[in-house]
């Protein structure tokens, strides 16, 4: 079980309390680019390791939410593939959706890790027990975050955080047991 070098004790302590993960889409689950095809349909690139990480997350019995300001069929599809417990699209104000997620799953903010990259994520990041920014996040988001990932949004940042939390909570060996030879 290994952690990034020089990981502050405070980060590990916060990670041990996490039971739920709240994710933004553009800039976190995807690299933030929006691509339109010739028919006007929106395309995004998602990292397969992020999806695999969320499968491990759910195997550990933990909850997840995706809260995004955008609305697209492909987000609903990706949320379903990753077995997200909660999805809110068109959330121009994300805080009410976050509070609904907390209420539905009887969670406190201290039990939540949120990963964000832009100003719309700030209301949630300021409340959670473990706030995480991706490296290309705006400075205001980095300023309120307890941890900044090494991997970029849409390039494994979610997986990095999932692995960190599962290891900190002592759940890693159990969730990877099916892959042991």
Short mmCIF file of C-alpha atoms in Angstrom, two decimals:
data_model
loop_
_atom_site.label_atom_id
_atom_site.label_comp_id
_atom_site.label_asym_id
_atom_site.label_seq_id
_atom_site.Cartn_x
_atom_site.Cartn_y
_atom_site.Cartn_z
CA UNK A 1 0.00 0.00 0.00
CA UNK A 2 1.75 3.17 -1.18
CA UNK A 3 0.81 6.84 -1.20
CA UNK A 4 2.31 9.75 -3.13
CA UNK A 5 5.49 10.99 -1.48
CA UNK A 6 5.14 13.76 1.08
CA UNK A 7 1.42 13.23 1.49
CA UNK A 8 0.42 15.39 4.48
CA UNK A 9 -1.00 13.57 7.50
CA UNK A 10 -4.07 15.83 7.29
CA UNK A 11 -4.88 14.48 3.82
CA UNK A 12 -4.70 10.88 5.05
CA UNK A 13 -6.86 11.70 8.05
CA UNK A 14 -9.48 13.33 5.84
CA UNK A 15 -9.37 10.38 3.42
CA UNK A 16 -10.10 7.89 6.21
CA UNK A 17 -13.44 9.62 6.90
CA UNK A 18 -14.73 9.50 3.32
CA UNK A 19 -17.77 7.37 2.44
CA UNK A 20 -18.93 9.24 -0.65
CA UNK A 21 -17.44 10.84 -3.73
CA UNK A 22 -18.93 13.83 -5.60
CA UNK A 23 -17.62 14.47 -9.10
CA UNK A 24 -17.89 17.20 -11.69
CA UNK A 25 -17.77 16.09 -15.33
CA UNK A 26 -16.02 18.62 -17.57
CA UNK A 27 -12.46 19.00 -16.34
CA UNK A 28 -12.72 16.14 -13.83
CA UNK A 29 -14.23 13.04 -15.45
CA UNK A 30 -13.33 14.43 -18.87
CA UNK A 31 -10.43 16.63 -19.93
CA UNK A 32 -12.73 19.64 -20.17
CA UNK A 33 -12.90 19.87 -23.94
CA UNK A 34 -16.28 19.79 -25.62
CA UNK A 35 -16.23 18.36 -29.11
CA UNK A 36 -19.19 18.53 -31.49
CA UNK A 37 -19.58 16.16 -34.41
CA UNK A 38 -20.97 17.23 -37.78
CA UNK A 39 -24.52 16.52 -36.54
CA UNK A 40 -24.10 18.78 -33.51
CA UNK A 41 -23.82 15.90 -31.04
CA UNK A 42 -21.50 16.43 -28.11
CA UNK A 43 -18.48 14.15 -27.65
CA UNK A 44 -16.24 13.73 -24.60
CA UNK A 45 -13.29 11.55 -23.76
CA UNK A 46 -13.41 9.64 -20.48
CA UNK A 47 -10.51 7.77 -18.89
CA UNK A 48 -11.12 4.04 -18.54
CA UNK A 49 -9.08 3.93 -15.32
CA UNK A 50 -11.42 6.47 -13.73
CA UNK A 51 -14.32 4.18 -14.58
CA UNK A 52 -12.50 1.14 -13.21
CA UNK A 53 -11.74 3.09 -10.07
CA UNK A 54 -15.41 3.81 -9.53
CA UNK A 55 -16.19 0.12 -9.92
CA UNK A 56 -13.69 -0.54 -7.10
CA UNK A 57 -15.27 2.31 -5.12
CA UNK A 58 -18.71 0.74 -5.32
CA UNK A 59 -17.31 -2.71 -4.58
CA UNK A 60 -16.20 -1.22 -1.26
CA UNK A 61 -19.82 -0.21 -0.59
CA UNK A 62 -19.18 3.52 -0.98
CA UNK A 63 -21.52 6.06 -2.63
CA UNK A 64 -20.91 8.33 -5.61
CA UNK A 65 -22.56 11.32 -7.21
CA UNK A 66 -22.02 13.17 -10.46
CA UNK A 67 -23.17 16.78 -10.39
CA UNK A 68 -22.71 18.79 -13.57
CA UNK A 69 -24.00 22.01 -15.07
CA UNK A 70 -24.19 20.46 -18.52
CA UNK A 71 -26.83 18.11 -19.87
CA UNK A 72 -25.97 15.33 -22.31
CA UNK A 73 -27.09 11.77 -23.00
CA UNK A 74 -23.48 10.64 -22.94
CA UNK A 75 -23.11 11.81 -19.32
CA UNK A 76 -26.13 9.72 -18.34
CA UNK A 77 -24.62 6.76 -20.18
CA UNK A 78 -21.22 7.17 -18.48
CA UNK A 79 -22.86 7.54 -15.06
CA UNK A 80 -24.75 4.30 -15.66
CA UNK A 81 -21.59 2.47 -16.82
CA UNK A 82 -19.81 3.56 -13.65
CA UNK A 83 -22.83 2.68 -11.47
CA UNK A 84 -23.05 6.20 -10.01
CA UNK A 85 -25.58 6.33 -7.19
CA UNK A 86 -26.73 9.87 -7.99
CA UNK A 87 -26.70 11.99 -11.14
CA UNK A 88 -27.69 15.64 -11.45
CA UNK A 89 -27.42 17.39 -14.80
CA UNK A 90 -28.27 21.02 -15.65
CA UNK A 91 -27.17 21.88 -12.10
CA UNK A 92 -26.24 25.52 -12.62
CA UNK A 93 -26.36 25.80 -8.84
CA UNK A 94 -24.75 22.60 -7.61
CA UNK A 95 -25.29 23.02 -3.88
CA UNK A 96 -29.01 22.05 -3.80
CA UNK A 97 -28.18 18.84 -5.69
CA UNK A 98 -25.34 18.11 -3.28
CA UNK A 99 -27.67 18.60 -0.31
CA UNK A 100 -30.21 16.27 -1.92
CA UNK A 101 -27.47 13.63 -2.32
CA UNK A 102 -26.49 13.99 1.36
CA UNK A 103 -30.09 13.65 2.48
CA UNK A 104 -30.87 10.67 0.23
CA UNK A 105 -27.89 8.67 1.52
CA UNK A 106 -27.85 10.06 5.08
CA UNK A 107 -24.35 11.47 4.79
CA UNK A 108 -22.62 14.35 6.52
CA UNK A 109 -20.35 16.69 4.60
CA UNK A 110 -17.37 15.42 6.61
CA UNK A 111 -17.89 12.01 4.95
CA UNK A 112 -17.67 13.42 1.43
CA UNK A 113 -14.79 13.91 -0.97
CA UNK A 114 -15.52 16.23 -3.90
CA UNK A 115 -13.32 16.73 -6.94
CA UNK A 116 -13.66 19.95 -8.89
CA UNK A 117 -11.91 22.29 -11.27
CA UNK A 118 -13.91 25.49 -11.69
CA UNK A 119 -15.81 28.19 -9.82
CA UNK A 120 -19.17 26.38 -9.96
CA UNK A 121 -17.64 23.63 -7.79
CA UNK A 122 -16.65 26.00 -4.96
CA UNK A 123 -19.87 25.84 -2.90
CA UNK A 124 -19.51 22.07 -2.57
CA UNK A 125 -15.72 22.05 -2.16
CA UNK A 126 -16.00 24.52 0.73
CA UNK A 127 -18.32 22.16 2.62
CA UNK A 128 -16.86 18.69 2.16
CA UNK A 129 -14.45 16.95 4.50
CA UNK A 130 -11.98 16.28 1.68
CA UNK A 131 -11.85 18.81 -1.16
CA UNK A 132 -9.74 17.88 -4.18
CA UNK A 133 -8.70 19.90 -7.22
CA UNK A 134 -7.20 18.70 -10.49
CA UNK A 135 -3.90 20.32 -11.57
CA UNK A 136 -5.53 22.53 -14.21
CA UNK A 137 -8.20 23.82 -11.80
CA UNK A 138 -8.63 27.56 -11.43
CA UNK A 139 -6.65 29.07 -8.56
CA UNK A 140 -9.74 29.72 -6.41
CA UNK A 141 -10.53 25.98 -6.47
CA UNK A 142 -6.96 25.01 -5.62
CA UNK A 143 -6.99 27.51 -2.74
CA UNK A 144 -9.89 25.74 -0.97
CA UNK A 145 -8.72 22.20 -1.74
CA UNK A 146 -6.96 19.89 0.67
CA UNK A 147 -5.26 17.98 -2.15
CA UNK A 148 -4.37 18.61 -5.79
CA UNK A 149 -4.06 15.48 -7.91
CA UNK A 150 -0.95 14.64 -9.87
CA UNK A 151 -3.03 13.30 -12.75
CA UNK A 152 -5.15 15.65 -14.85
CA UNK A 153 -8.91 15.69 -15.13
CA UNK A 154 -10.05 13.16 -17.71
CA UNK A 155 -6.63 11.52 -17.42
CA UNK A 156 -6.93 9.45 -14.24
CA UNK A 157 -7.40 12.11 -11.55
CA UNK A 158 -10.52 10.37 -10.24
CA UNK A 159 -8.71 7.03 -10.10
CA UNK A 160 -5.84 8.63 -8.19
CA UNK A 161 -8.26 9.89 -5.54
CA UNK A 162 -10.21 6.62 -5.38
CA UNK A 163 -7.00 4.64 -4.86
CA UNK A 164 -5.77 7.07 -2.21
CA UNK A 165 -9.02 6.87 -0.22
CA UNK A 166 -9.42 3.10 -0.51
CA UNK A 167 -5.85 2.61 0.69
CA UNK A 168 -6.19 5.14 3.51
CA UNK A 169 -9.37 3.41 4.69
CA UNK A 170 -7.76 -0.04 4.56
CA UNK A 171 -10.17 -1.24 1.87
CA UNK A 172 -7.68 -1.66 -0.98
CA UNK A 173 -6.72 -5.32 -0.45
CA UNK A 174 -10.36 -6.38 -0.26
CA UNK A 175 -11.52 -4.56 -3.41
CA UNK A 176 -8.63 -5.86 -5.53
CA UNK A 177 -8.95 -9.46 -4.25
CA UNK A 178 -10.72 -10.62 -7.46
CA UNK A 179 -7.62 -9.63 -9.45
CA UNK A 180 -5.11 -11.50 -7.28
CA UNK A 181 -3.47 -14.53 -8.85
#
